Amino acid sequence: MADKNEWGSNLSFILAMIGSAVGLGNIWRYPYVLYSNGGGAFYIPYIVAILLMGIPFLILEYGVGYDFKSSFPKAIRSIHSNWEFLGWLLPVAVFIIMIYYSAILGWDGIYMILSFSKGWGANPDTFFANTLLHSTDSVSGLLTFIPIIAVAMLVGWVIIWFVSHRDLEEGLGKVSKVLVPALFVIMVIIVGVSLTLPGASIGLSELFNPNWSLLGHFEIWMAAFGQIVFSLSLGMSIAFTYASYTKDDADLITNTISIALANSLFENFAALGVFSILGYMSMQSGTAVADLVTQGTGLVFVVYPTVFNVLGQWAYILGPLFFLTVYLAGLTSILSTVEPLSFSIQNKFGYSRSKAMTILIIVGAALSMIYATAYGGNVLGFVDTFINQIALLFGIILECIIFAWIFKAEKLIGFLNSRSKTIKLGKWWLVIVKFILPVFIAIIWIGGLNDVIQTATFDQLVFTALTAAILLIATVIFTVLPSKNPDWDKTEERV
Ligand code: PFF
């Protein structure tokens, strides 16, 4: 089994990690977050978040994964035999991300095809909400099934299966080596063209115009940390799993720095492209840039089609390229979201990689059908908020406590430093992962939880509770099912 879950080279490992990091979060989330949190001034909390959290935390997660070379729940079980439950929690949570990510990927696939003929018509807003999603705020919309969305999602699931059920290097390794460099090349082309559009500078000066006074506000710091958590896929046992697939010679510290740099480079590039195009749009339509900027799905599926409508011939190149970039970025990220749970199932129940992946993908595809209903967009919003504001941050706190404190992060310093060709870890790293990070994230976590409770509608609370219940029930089931792998029980407590 082990050889089927091994990277062919360090390059495959780094590119797959970059593929996981660079995703929808970099394209639709980051430009908006940068703009609405102080523009140029946002770079201060953003860089602090990378240095204080992104890099030190990734080194920790990698270091432990590399040290254990096993699945996440097995490692947690070896650290403390009664805690296996906590080890299943994150792989299941990231599988929940996979299911809703597949819906956004499906929508994007539809737009990729529409972009060849601007098939969204003159009113992209009503097209997205009404014509395509049949969106309704009534829960009874769960009974209205939208076949086109289901088909688009199923196409995505088939592609995911095609890549993931193979041996690691044959599937994910090879795909990352082609798609991740391709993504950067396409992005450079999009940004290159966007920067030459008339009005681009209007958008860019709006984007970078620093609002220094915001630096004193807690929210902008929260936004920066939240962005880095999502964008670098932190706290979800992905880095752990990827590192456990590594052979013996990896320089994990240098890898981490490369991944964080590539991720930031990509999202800042995306911001340049997005705002140049918004500047152009603002000039054409006379609408202020501030009125054009929206977040997430609104930006990708409403503002962009609106821009392409006024872009003339360029739209037929930029449109398909843009939706293709979103698709590929989403694909390389979604491929990472099945790895932790799949590897854990292989590890505990002795399934082959191919069997575990096939079962998970069938289950994921079936569950994703909730997003192919008229109420699906709302459910997606609720689940996304739960994951971002509650689950991901909880994952980071959990890992800091278990890995930095109980496992004892100091054990990792020797072997990490001995391979590092760049920076060396010292006491400063322990102070960060043991104290600063868990305390800081706990404060943000409470803020986020409070925010959900204060602002949620009744339906949102119900769906949040349901998601949490599904997460907990699945976790309990995986924990109590007896293992079929004799090695599973061989682990002794290490503390
Ligand atoms: N990092 C991905 C993005 O920026 O879109 C999203 C993501 C993937 C977040 C996997 C979390 C995760 F576990």
Short mmCIF file of C-alpha atoms and ligand atoms in Angstrom, two decimals:
data_model
loop_
_atom_site.label_atom_id
_atom_site.label_comp_id
_atom_site.label_asym_id
_atom_site.label_seq_id
_atom_site.Cartn_x
_atom_site.Cartn_y
_atom_site.Cartn_z
CA MET A 1 0.00 0.00 0.00
CA ALA A 2 2.72 2.45 0.97
CA ASP A 3 4.18 2.78 -2.52
CA LYS A 4 0.78 3.74 -3.89
CA ASN A 5 0.70 6.68 -1.54
CA GLU A 6 4.09 8.14 -2.21
CA TRP A 7 5.17 11.24 -4.16
CA GLY A 8 7.47 10.49 -7.09
CA SER A 9 9.58 13.56 -6.27
CA ASN A 10 9.74 16.60 -4.06
CA LEU A 11 8.50 18.63 -7.01
CA SER A 12 5.24 16.67 -7.13
CA PHE A 13 4.79 17.26 -3.40
CA ILE A 14 5.37 21.02 -3.63
CA LEU A 15 3.19 21.44 -6.71
CA ALA A 16 0.34 19.39 -5.22
CA MET A 17 0.52 21.53 -2.07
CA ILE A 18 0.47 24.71 -4.16
CA GLY A 19 -2.44 23.22 -6.09
CA SER A 20 -4.33 22.71 -2.83
CA ALA A 21 -3.59 26.23 -1.67
CA VAL A 22 -4.28 28.07 -4.91
CA GLY A 23 -8.01 27.82 -5.41
CA LEU A 24 -11.24 29.74 -5.34
CA GLY A 25 -10.02 31.51 -2.22
CA ASN A 26 -7.24 33.18 -4.19
CA ILE A 27 -9.39 34.26 -7.09
CA TRP A 28 -12.76 35.21 -5.70
CA ARG A 29 -12.06 35.81 -2.07
CA TYR A 30 -8.71 37.57 -1.89
CA PRO A 31 -9.25 40.58 -4.22
CA TYR A 32 -12.39 41.50 -2.31
CA VAL A 33 -10.80 40.99 1.11
CA LEU A 34 -7.80 43.14 0.16
CA TYR A 35 -10.03 45.91 -1.18
CA SER A 36 -12.51 46.02 1.66
CA ASN A 37 -9.90 45.89 4.41
CA GLY A 38 -7.80 48.96 3.85
CA GLY A 39 -6.34 48.32 0.36
CA GLY A 40 -2.55 48.83 0.51
CA ALA A 41 -2.69 49.01 4.31
CA PHE A 42 -3.98 45.42 4.38
CA TYR A 43 -0.50 44.20 3.46
CA ILE A 44 0.68 44.80 7.02
CA PRO A 45 -1.73 42.36 8.75
CA TYR A 46 -1.49 40.07 5.72
CA ILE A 47 2.30 39.73 5.97
CA VAL A 48 2.09 39.38 9.75
CA ALA A 49 -0.47 36.57 9.26
CA ILE A 50 1.83 34.74 6.83
CA LEU A 51 4.91 35.08 9.05
CA LEU A 52 3.20 34.51 12.37
CA MET A 53 0.73 31.85 11.36
CA GLY A 54 0.93 30.52 7.81
CA ILE A 55 4.58 29.48 7.69
CA PRO A 56 5.10 28.40 11.36
CA PHE A 57 1.87 26.41 11.40
CA LEU A 58 2.50 24.66 8.08
CA ILE A 59 5.98 23.68 9.30
CA LEU A 60 4.36 22.13 12.38
CA GLU A 61 1.72 20.20 10.43
CA TYR A 62 4.27 19.00 7.89
CA GLY A 63 6.79 18.08 10.54
CA VAL A 64 4.39 15.85 12.45
CA GLY A 65 2.96 14.25 9.28
CA TYR A 66 6.46 13.52 8.08
CA ASP A 67 7.47 12.10 11.44
CA PHE A 68 4.47 9.75 11.70
CA LYS A 69 4.12 8.76 8.04
CA SER A 70 0.61 7.55 8.80
CA SER A 71 -2.91 8.83 8.49
CA PHE A 72 -4.07 11.69 10.70
CA PRO A 73 -6.31 9.64 13.08
CA LYS A 74 -3.64 7.01 13.51
CA ALA A 75 -1.11 9.68 14.51
CA ILE A 76 -3.53 11.25 16.99
CA ARG A 77 -4.24 7.78 18.40
CA SER A 78 -0.53 7.18 18.87
CA ILE A 79 -0.19 10.47 20.68
CA HIS A 80 -3.06 9.53 22.98
CA SER A 81 -4.96 6.25 22.63
CA ASN A 82 -8.33 7.72 23.64
CA TRP A 83 -8.23 10.61 21.20
CA GLU A 84 -8.77 8.84 17.91
CA PHE A 85 -12.08 10.68 17.65
CA LEU A 86 -10.28 14.01 17.26
CA GLY A 87 -8.22 12.47 14.50
CA TRP A 88 -11.29 11.75 12.34
CA LEU A 89 -12.86 15.14 12.90
CA LEU A 90 -10.64 17.10 10.51
CA PRO A 91 -10.54 14.58 7.64
CA VAL A 92 -14.36 14.45 7.77
CA ALA A 93 -14.60 18.28 7.94
CA VAL A 94 -12.42 18.66 4.88
CA PHE A 95 -14.59 16.11 3.05
CA ILE A 96 -17.56 18.39 3.78
CA ILE A 97 -15.60 21.22 2.12
CA MET A 98 -15.14 18.93 -0.87
CA ILE A 99 -18.86 18.44 -1.29
CA TYR A 100 -19.73 22.12 -1.47
CA TYR A 101 -16.63 23.02 -3.45
CA SER A 102 -17.94 20.61 -6.12
CA ALA A 103 -21.03 22.79 -6.54
CA ILE A 104 -19.00 25.95 -7.21
CA LEU A 105 -16.84 23.97 -9.61
CA GLY A 106 -20.01 22.80 -11.39
CA TRP A 107 -21.34 26.37 -11.72
CA ASP A 108 -17.99 27.47 -13.07
CA GLY A 109 -17.99 24.64 -15.62
CA ILE A 110 -21.35 25.88 -16.91
CA TYR A 111 -20.01 29.44 -17.17
CA MET A 112 -16.93 28.23 -19.02
CA ILE A 113 -19.20 26.91 -21.76
CA LEU A 114 -21.51 29.94 -21.66
CA SER A 115 -18.54 32.30 -22.00
CA PHE A 116 -17.96 31.27 -25.63
CA SER A 117 -21.27 32.87 -26.56
CA LYS A 118 -21.90 35.19 -23.57
CA GLY A 119 -24.80 32.84 -22.95
CA TRP A 120 -25.75 34.57 -19.68
CA GLY A 121 -27.54 37.29 -21.68
CA ALA A 122 -27.92 40.97 -20.88
CA ASN A 123 -28.77 40.47 -17.20
CA PRO A 124 -26.12 38.28 -15.56
CA ASP A 125 -27.61 38.95 -12.13
CA THR A 126 -31.04 37.48 -12.83
CA PHE A 127 -29.51 34.81 -15.06
CA PHE A 128 -27.38 33.45 -12.20
CA ALA A 129 -29.95 33.61 -9.42
CA ASN A 130 -33.13 32.79 -11.33
CA THR A 131 -32.46 31.17 -14.69
CA LEU A 132 -29.60 28.96 -13.55
CA LEU A 133 -29.99 28.33 -9.82
CA HIS A 134 -33.77 28.87 -9.54
CA SER A 135 -32.73 30.30 -6.20
CA THR A 136 -35.33 30.57 -3.45
CA ASP A 137 -35.17 31.47 0.23
CA SER A 138 -37.80 28.91 1.10
CA VAL A 139 -36.60 25.58 2.46
CA SER A 140 -39.19 23.86 0.29
CA GLY A 141 -36.82 24.67 -2.58
CA LEU A 142 -34.96 21.52 -1.50
CA LEU A 143 -37.65 19.64 -3.43
CA THR A 144 -36.95 21.46 -6.69
CA PHE A 145 -34.19 19.61 -8.50
CA ILE A 146 -32.09 21.38 -11.16
CA PRO A 147 -30.72 18.77 -13.57
CA ILE A 148 -28.19 21.00 -15.33
CA ILE A 149 -26.40 21.76 -12.05
CA ALA A 150 -26.44 18.06 -11.16
CA VAL A 151 -24.90 17.15 -14.53
CA ALA A 152 -22.22 19.85 -14.18
CA MET A 153 -21.31 18.58 -10.71
CA LEU A 154 -21.24 14.96 -11.83
CA VAL A 155 -18.80 15.85 -14.62
CA GLY A 156 -16.53 17.29 -11.91
CA TRP A 157 -16.87 14.15 -9.76
CA VAL A 158 -15.95 11.94 -12.70
CA ILE A 159 -12.80 14.01 -13.35
CA ILE A 160 -11.93 13.83 -9.65
CA TRP A 161 -12.42 10.07 -9.62
CA PHE A 162 -10.35 9.68 -12.77
CA VAL A 163 -7.38 11.41 -11.11
CA SER A 164 -7.78 10.29 -7.51
CA HIS A 165 -8.38 6.55 -7.75
CA ARG A 166 -4.97 6.03 -9.33
CA ASP A 167 -1.75 5.69 -7.39
CA LEU A 168 -0.74 9.02 -5.90
CA GLU A 169 2.07 9.92 -8.28
CA GLU A 170 0.25 8.57 -11.36
CA GLY A 171 -2.82 10.67 -10.60
CA LEU A 172 -2.45 13.68 -8.33
CA GLY A 173 1.34 13.95 -8.75
CA LYS A 174 1.23 14.08 -12.55
CA VAL A 175 -1.85 16.28 -12.74
CA SER A 176 -0.32 18.82 -10.34
CA LYS A 177 2.85 18.96 -12.41
CA VAL A 178 0.86 19.97 -15.47
CA LEU A 179 -2.02 22.01 -14.05
CA VAL A 180 -0.25 24.11 -11.43
CA PRO A 181 2.35 25.61 -13.83
CA ALA A 182 -0.44 25.98 -16.43
CA LEU A 183 -2.50 27.95 -13.92
CA PHE A 184 0.32 30.43 -13.37
CA VAL A 185 0.86 30.84 -17.11
CA ILE A 186 -2.84 31.48 -17.81
CA MET A 187 -2.99 33.94 -14.92
CA VAL A 188 -0.03 35.88 -16.34
CA ILE A 189 -1.83 36.10 -19.70
CA ILE A 190 -5.07 37.30 -18.10
CA VAL A 191 -3.29 39.90 -16.00
CA GLY A 192 -1.14 40.97 -18.98
CA VAL A 193 -4.23 41.65 -21.10
CA SER A 194 -6.18 43.22 -18.22
CA LEU A 195 -3.43 45.71 -17.42
CA THR A 196 -3.53 47.08 -20.95
CA LEU A 197 -7.26 47.78 -20.85
CA PRO A 198 -8.21 51.46 -20.73
CA GLY A 199 -9.21 52.37 -17.20
CA ALA A 200 -7.10 49.64 -15.57
CA SER A 201 -5.26 52.25 -13.54
CA ILE A 202 -8.56 53.51 -12.08
CA GLY A 203 -9.21 50.08 -10.63
CA LEU A 204 -5.67 49.62 -9.38
CA SER A 205 -5.43 52.98 -7.66
CA GLU A 206 -8.76 52.23 -6.01
CA LEU A 207 -7.45 48.83 -4.89
CA PHE A 208 -4.16 49.97 -3.47
CA ASN A 209 -5.19 53.35 -2.10
CA PRO A 210 -4.22 52.63 1.52
CA ASN A 211 -6.60 53.36 4.32
CA TRP A 212 -4.13 53.39 7.19
CA SER A 213 -6.70 54.27 9.79
CA LEU A 214 -8.16 50.75 9.49
CA LEU A 215 -4.96 49.23 10.90
CA GLY A 216 -6.22 49.96 14.39
CA HIS A 217 -9.37 47.89 13.82
CA PHE A 218 -9.64 44.31 15.00
CA GLU A 219 -11.68 43.27 11.92
CA ILE A 220 -8.90 43.87 9.43
CA TRP A 221 -6.56 41.63 11.44
CA MET A 222 -9.28 39.01 11.62
CA ALA A 223 -9.81 39.27 7.88
CA ALA A 224 -6.08 38.82 7.19
CA PHE A 225 -5.79 35.75 9.41
CA GLY A 226 -9.02 34.32 8.00
CA GLN A 227 -7.77 34.79 4.46
CA ILE A 228 -4.47 33.02 5.13
CA VAL A 229 -6.20 30.12 6.91
CA PHE A 230 -8.52 29.47 3.97
CA SER A 231 -6.10 30.27 1.21
CA LEU A 232 -3.26 28.11 2.53
CA SER A 233 -5.74 25.30 3.48
CA LEU A 234 -4.46 25.37 7.08
CA GLY A 235 -5.71 23.24 9.95
CA MET A 236 -7.42 20.61 7.80
CA SER A 237 -4.89 17.76 7.98
CA ILE A 238 -4.09 18.19 4.27
CA ALA A 239 -0.50 19.33 4.88
CA PHE A 240 -0.15 16.51 7.41
CA THR A 241 -1.34 13.91 4.90
CA TYR A 242 0.76 15.25 2.03
CA ALA A 243 3.87 15.25 4.22
CA SER A 244 3.21 11.68 5.30
CA TYR A 245 3.39 10.69 1.61
CA THR A 246 6.94 12.06 1.39
CA LYS A 247 10.14 10.08 1.05
CA ASP A 248 13.02 10.69 3.39
CA ASP A 249 14.89 13.54 1.80
CA ALA A 250 12.47 16.48 1.97
CA ASP A 251 13.49 19.94 3.14
CA LEU A 252 10.13 20.79 4.69
CA ILE A 253 11.02 24.27 5.90
CA THR A 254 12.10 25.43 2.45
CA ASN A 255 9.08 23.71 0.89
CA THR A 256 6.78 25.61 3.22
CA ILE A 257 8.32 28.94 2.33
CA SER A 258 8.01 28.19 -1.40
CA ILE A 259 4.36 27.21 -1.03
CA ALA A 260 3.43 30.30 0.99
CA LEU A 261 5.24 32.55 -1.51
CA ALA A 262 3.61 30.92 -4.54
CA ASN A 263 0.19 31.19 -2.94
CA SER A 264 0.61 34.90 -2.17
CA LEU A 265 2.07 35.61 -5.57
CA PHE A 266 -0.94 34.01 -7.23
CA GLU A 267 -3.56 35.79 -5.18
CA ASN A 268 -1.94 39.19 -5.57
CA PHE A 269 -1.72 38.60 -9.27
CA ALA A 270 -5.39 37.69 -9.28
CA ALA A 271 -6.15 40.97 -7.49
CA LEU A 272 -4.27 42.95 -10.17
CA GLY A 273 -6.31 41.24 -12.90
CA VAL A 274 -9.65 41.61 -11.16
CA PHE A 275 -9.21 45.29 -10.36
CA SER A 276 -7.82 46.26 -13.79
CA ILE A 277 -10.92 44.75 -15.32
CA LEU A 278 -13.18 46.46 -12.78
CA GLY A 279 -11.41 49.76 -13.60
CA TYR A 280 -12.20 49.24 -17.27
CA MET A 281 -15.79 48.41 -16.44
CA SER A 282 -16.08 51.48 -14.25
CA MET A 283 -14.84 53.70 -17.07
CA GLN A 284 -17.24 52.16 -19.59
CA SER A 285 -20.31 52.24 -17.42
CA GLY A 286 -19.67 55.30 -15.30
CA THR A 287 -20.28 53.23 -12.15
CA ALA A 288 -17.77 53.75 -9.32
CA VAL A 289 -15.42 50.79 -8.72
CA ALA A 290 -16.69 50.58 -5.14
CA ASP A 291 -20.18 49.81 -6.44
CA LEU A 292 -18.95 47.02 -8.67
CA VAL A 293 -17.01 45.08 -6.09
CA THR A 294 -18.77 42.15 -4.56
CA GLN A 295 -17.61 39.05 -2.87
CA GLY A 296 -17.28 35.50 -3.98
CA THR A 297 -19.94 34.05 -6.18
CA GLY A 298 -21.23 37.50 -6.98
CA LEU A 299 -17.86 38.52 -8.36
CA VAL A 300 -17.25 35.41 -10.42
CA PHE A 301 -20.73 34.72 -11.70
CA VAL A 302 -22.30 38.17 -11.87
CA VAL A 303 -19.71 40.96 -12.08
CA TYR A 304 -17.44 39.11 -14.48
CA PRO A 305 -20.16 38.21 -16.96
CA THR A 306 -21.32 41.84 -16.76
CA VAL A 307 -17.79 42.98 -17.55
CA PHE A 308 -17.50 40.51 -20.43
CA ASN A 309 -20.72 41.90 -21.85
CA VAL A 310 -19.11 45.32 -22.32
CA LEU A 311 -15.67 44.04 -23.23
CA GLY A 312 -16.33 43.45 -26.94
CA GLN A 313 -14.11 40.95 -28.78
CA TRP A 314 -11.62 40.59 -25.92
CA ALA A 315 -14.37 38.91 -23.94
CA TYR A 316 -14.19 35.82 -26.13
CA ILE A 317 -10.57 35.30 -25.08
CA LEU A 318 -10.62 36.62 -21.53
CA GLY A 319 -13.97 35.04 -20.64
CA PRO A 320 -13.16 31.38 -21.36
CA LEU A 321 -9.62 31.86 -20.00
CA PHE A 322 -10.95 33.32 -16.79
CA PHE A 323 -13.51 30.57 -16.15
CA LEU A 324 -10.93 27.95 -17.12
CA THR A 325 -8.51 29.39 -14.54
CA VAL A 326 -11.17 29.25 -11.85
CA TYR A 327 -11.97 25.66 -12.87
CA LEU A 328 -8.38 24.46 -12.82
CA ALA A 329 -7.62 26.27 -9.57
CA GLY A 330 -10.74 24.75 -8.03
CA LEU A 331 -9.90 21.31 -9.36
CA THR A 332 -6.38 21.21 -7.92
CA SER A 333 -7.81 22.29 -4.55
CA ILE A 334 -10.72 19.88 -4.49
CA LEU A 335 -8.38 17.00 -5.28
CA SER A 336 -6.63 17.70 -1.98
CA THR A 337 -9.81 17.65 0.07
CA VAL A 338 -10.40 13.92 -0.34
CA GLU A 339 -6.86 12.83 0.51
CA PRO A 340 -6.99 12.98 4.35
CA LEU A 341 -10.19 10.94 4.70
CA SER A 342 -9.26 8.50 1.95
CA PHE A 343 -5.83 7.83 3.47
CA SER A 344 -7.36 7.44 6.93
CA ILE A 345 -9.85 4.85 5.63
CA GLN A 346 -7.10 2.95 3.80
CA ASN A 347 -5.02 3.05 6.95
CA LYS A 348 -7.68 1.85 9.38
CA PHE A 349 -9.77 -0.50 7.27
CA GLY A 350 -7.10 -1.88 4.95
CA TYR A 351 -8.88 -0.67 1.77
CA SER A 352 -6.85 -0.07 -1.38
CA ARG A 353 -6.44 3.56 -2.46
CA SER A 354 -8.62 2.90 -5.47
CA LYS A 355 -11.45 1.36 -3.43
CA ALA A 356 -11.41 4.04 -0.72
CA MET A 357 -11.44 6.83 -3.33
CA THR A 358 -14.22 5.24 -5.37
CA ILE A 359 -16.48 4.85 -2.35
CA LEU A 360 -15.81 8.37 -1.07
CA ILE A 361 -16.38 9.92 -4.46
CA ILE A 362 -19.69 8.11 -4.91
CA VAL A 363 -20.81 9.21 -1.43
CA GLY A 364 -19.60 12.77 -2.06
CA ALA A 365 -21.36 12.95 -5.43
CA ALA A 366 -24.61 11.67 -3.92
CA LEU A 367 -24.52 14.13 -1.01
CA SER A 368 -23.61 17.01 -3.32
CA MET A 369 -27.02 16.70 -4.96
CA ILE A 370 -28.44 18.88 -2.18
CA TYR A 371 -26.67 21.73 -4.01
CA ALA A 372 -28.52 20.87 -7.21
CA THR A 373 -31.77 22.09 -5.66
CA ALA A 374 -33.33 25.53 -5.64
CA TYR A 375 -32.35 25.98 -1.97
CA GLY A 376 -28.82 24.65 -2.61
CA GLY A 377 -27.19 28.09 -2.89
CA ASN A 378 -28.45 28.98 0.60
CA VAL A 379 -27.25 25.70 2.08
CA LEU A 380 -23.87 26.33 0.48
CA GLY A 381 -23.64 29.73 2.16
CA PHE A 382 -24.48 28.24 5.57
CA VAL A 383 -22.02 25.36 5.29
CA ASP A 384 -19.29 27.68 4.01
CA THR A 385 -19.76 30.02 6.98
CA PHE A 386 -19.66 27.12 9.42
CA ILE A 387 -16.47 25.76 7.85
CA ASN A 388 -14.69 29.13 7.62
CA GLN A 389 -15.68 30.72 10.86
CA ILE A 390 -15.81 27.64 13.05
CA ALA A 391 -14.30 24.41 11.72
CA LEU A 392 -11.04 25.58 10.09
CA LEU A 393 -10.00 27.73 13.06
CA PHE A 394 -10.92 24.97 15.46
CA GLY A 395 -8.66 22.63 13.45
CA ILE A 396 -5.72 24.98 13.94
CA ILE A 397 -6.26 25.29 17.69
CA LEU A 398 -6.64 21.53 17.99
CA GLU A 399 -3.46 20.82 16.07
CA CYS A 400 -1.50 23.42 18.05
CA ILE A 401 -2.55 21.79 21.32
CA ILE A 402 -2.02 18.20 20.24
CA PHE A 403 1.10 18.65 18.12
CA ALA A 404 2.90 21.57 19.76
CA TRP A 405 2.06 20.79 23.39
CA ILE A 406 1.28 17.12 23.82
CA PHE A 407 3.39 15.57 21.09
CA LYS A 408 5.98 18.29 21.84
CA ALA A 409 7.03 20.32 18.83
CA GLU A 410 10.60 20.55 20.14
CA LYS A 411 11.12 16.95 19.00
CA LEU A 412 10.81 18.10 15.41
CA ILE A 413 13.37 20.90 15.43
CA GLY A 414 16.46 18.69 15.03
CA PHE A 415 15.44 16.83 11.89
CA LEU A 416 13.70 19.82 10.30
CA ASN A 417 16.79 22.01 10.77
CA SER A 418 19.22 19.36 9.63
CA ARG A 419 17.56 19.29 6.21
CA SER A 420 16.82 22.98 5.89
CA LYS A 421 18.82 24.93 3.35
CA THR A 422 17.14 28.19 4.29
CA ILE A 423 15.96 29.29 7.73
CA LYS A 424 16.53 27.27 10.89
CA LEU A 425 13.94 26.92 13.61
CA GLY A 426 14.69 28.10 17.11
CA LYS A 427 12.87 29.02 20.33
CA TRP A 428 10.93 31.67 18.42
CA TRP A 429 9.10 28.94 16.51
CA LEU A 430 8.06 27.17 19.71
CA VAL A 431 6.80 30.43 21.19
CA ILE A 432 4.69 30.99 18.09
CA VAL A 433 3.15 27.51 17.79
CA LYS A 434 2.64 26.99 21.51
CA PHE A 435 1.48 30.39 22.67
CA ILE A 436 0.91 33.16 20.18
CA LEU A 437 -0.91 31.14 17.54
CA PRO A 438 -3.42 29.18 19.65
CA VAL A 439 -4.27 32.24 21.76
CA PHE A 440 -4.69 34.51 18.78
CA ILE A 441 -6.75 32.00 16.80
CA ALA A 442 -8.90 31.26 19.87
CA ILE A 443 -9.77 34.98 20.08
CA ILE A 444 -10.69 35.06 16.39
CA TRP A 445 -12.62 31.82 16.78
CA ILE A 446 -14.76 33.23 19.57
CA GLY A 447 -15.32 36.37 17.50
CA GLY A 448 -16.42 34.25 14.51
CA LEU A 449 -18.69 32.03 16.60
CA ASN A 450 -20.28 35.05 18.17
CA ASP A 451 -20.76 36.59 14.76
CA VAL A 452 -22.56 33.46 13.48
CA ILE A 453 -24.82 33.32 16.53
CA GLN A 454 -25.65 37.04 16.39
CA THR A 455 -26.33 37.34 12.69
CA ALA A 456 -27.71 33.93 11.75
CA THR A 457 -31.28 33.44 10.64
CA PHE A 458 -33.29 30.55 12.04
CA ASP A 459 -32.76 28.46 8.89
CA GLN A 460 -29.04 29.11 9.06
CA LEU A 461 -28.87 27.94 12.67
CA VAL A 462 -30.76 24.77 11.78
CA PHE A 463 -28.45 23.96 8.86
CA THR A 464 -25.35 24.83 10.87
CA ALA A 465 -26.50 22.48 13.63
CA LEU A 466 -27.26 19.78 11.03
CA THR A 467 -23.81 20.12 9.44
CA ALA A 468 -22.18 19.93 12.87
CA ALA A 469 -24.30 16.86 13.70
CA ILE A 470 -23.34 15.09 10.45
CA LEU A 471 -19.70 15.90 11.13
CA LEU A 472 -19.88 14.47 14.64
CA ILE A 473 -21.88 11.36 13.72
CA ALA A 474 -19.53 10.45 10.84
CA THR A 475 -16.57 11.01 13.16
CA VAL A 476 -18.04 8.72 15.81
CA ILE A 477 -18.79 6.00 13.25
CA PHE A 478 -15.24 5.99 11.88
CA THR A 479 -13.87 5.91 15.42
CA VAL A 480 -15.94 3.01 16.74
CA LEU A 481 -15.82 0.77 13.65
CA PRO A 482 -13.26 -1.95 14.31
CA SER A 483 -9.99 -1.75 12.40
CA LYS A 484 -9.12 -4.33 9.75
CA ASN A 485 -5.46 -3.40 9.63
CA PRO A 486 -3.29 -5.22 12.20
CA ASP A 487 -0.83 -2.28 12.29
CA TRP A 488 -3.57 0.03 13.49
CA ASP A 489 -3.51 -1.41 17.00
CA LYS A 490 0.23 -1.71 17.22
CA THR A 491 0.66 1.95 18.03
CA GLU A 492 1.72 2.64 21.61
CA GLU A 493 1.15 5.88 23.43
CA ARG A 494 4.03 8.23 22.95
CA VAL A 495 3.27 10.53 25.89
N1 PFF B 1 -7.12 26.75 -0.27
C1 PFF B 1 -8.27 26.60 -1.12
C2 PFF B 1 -8.60 27.91 -1.77
O1 PFF B 1 -7.92 28.91 -1.53
O2 PFF B 1 -9.55 27.96 -2.52
C3 PFF B 1 -9.49 26.18 -0.42
C4 PFF B 1 -9.38 25.09 0.59
C5 PFF B 1 -9.10 23.82 0.19
C6 PFF B 1 -9.57 25.39 1.91
C7 PFF B 1 -9.00 22.85 1.15
C8 PFF B 1 -9.47 24.44 2.85
C9 PFF B 1 -9.17 23.18 2.47
F1 PFF B 1 -9.06 22.25 3.40
#
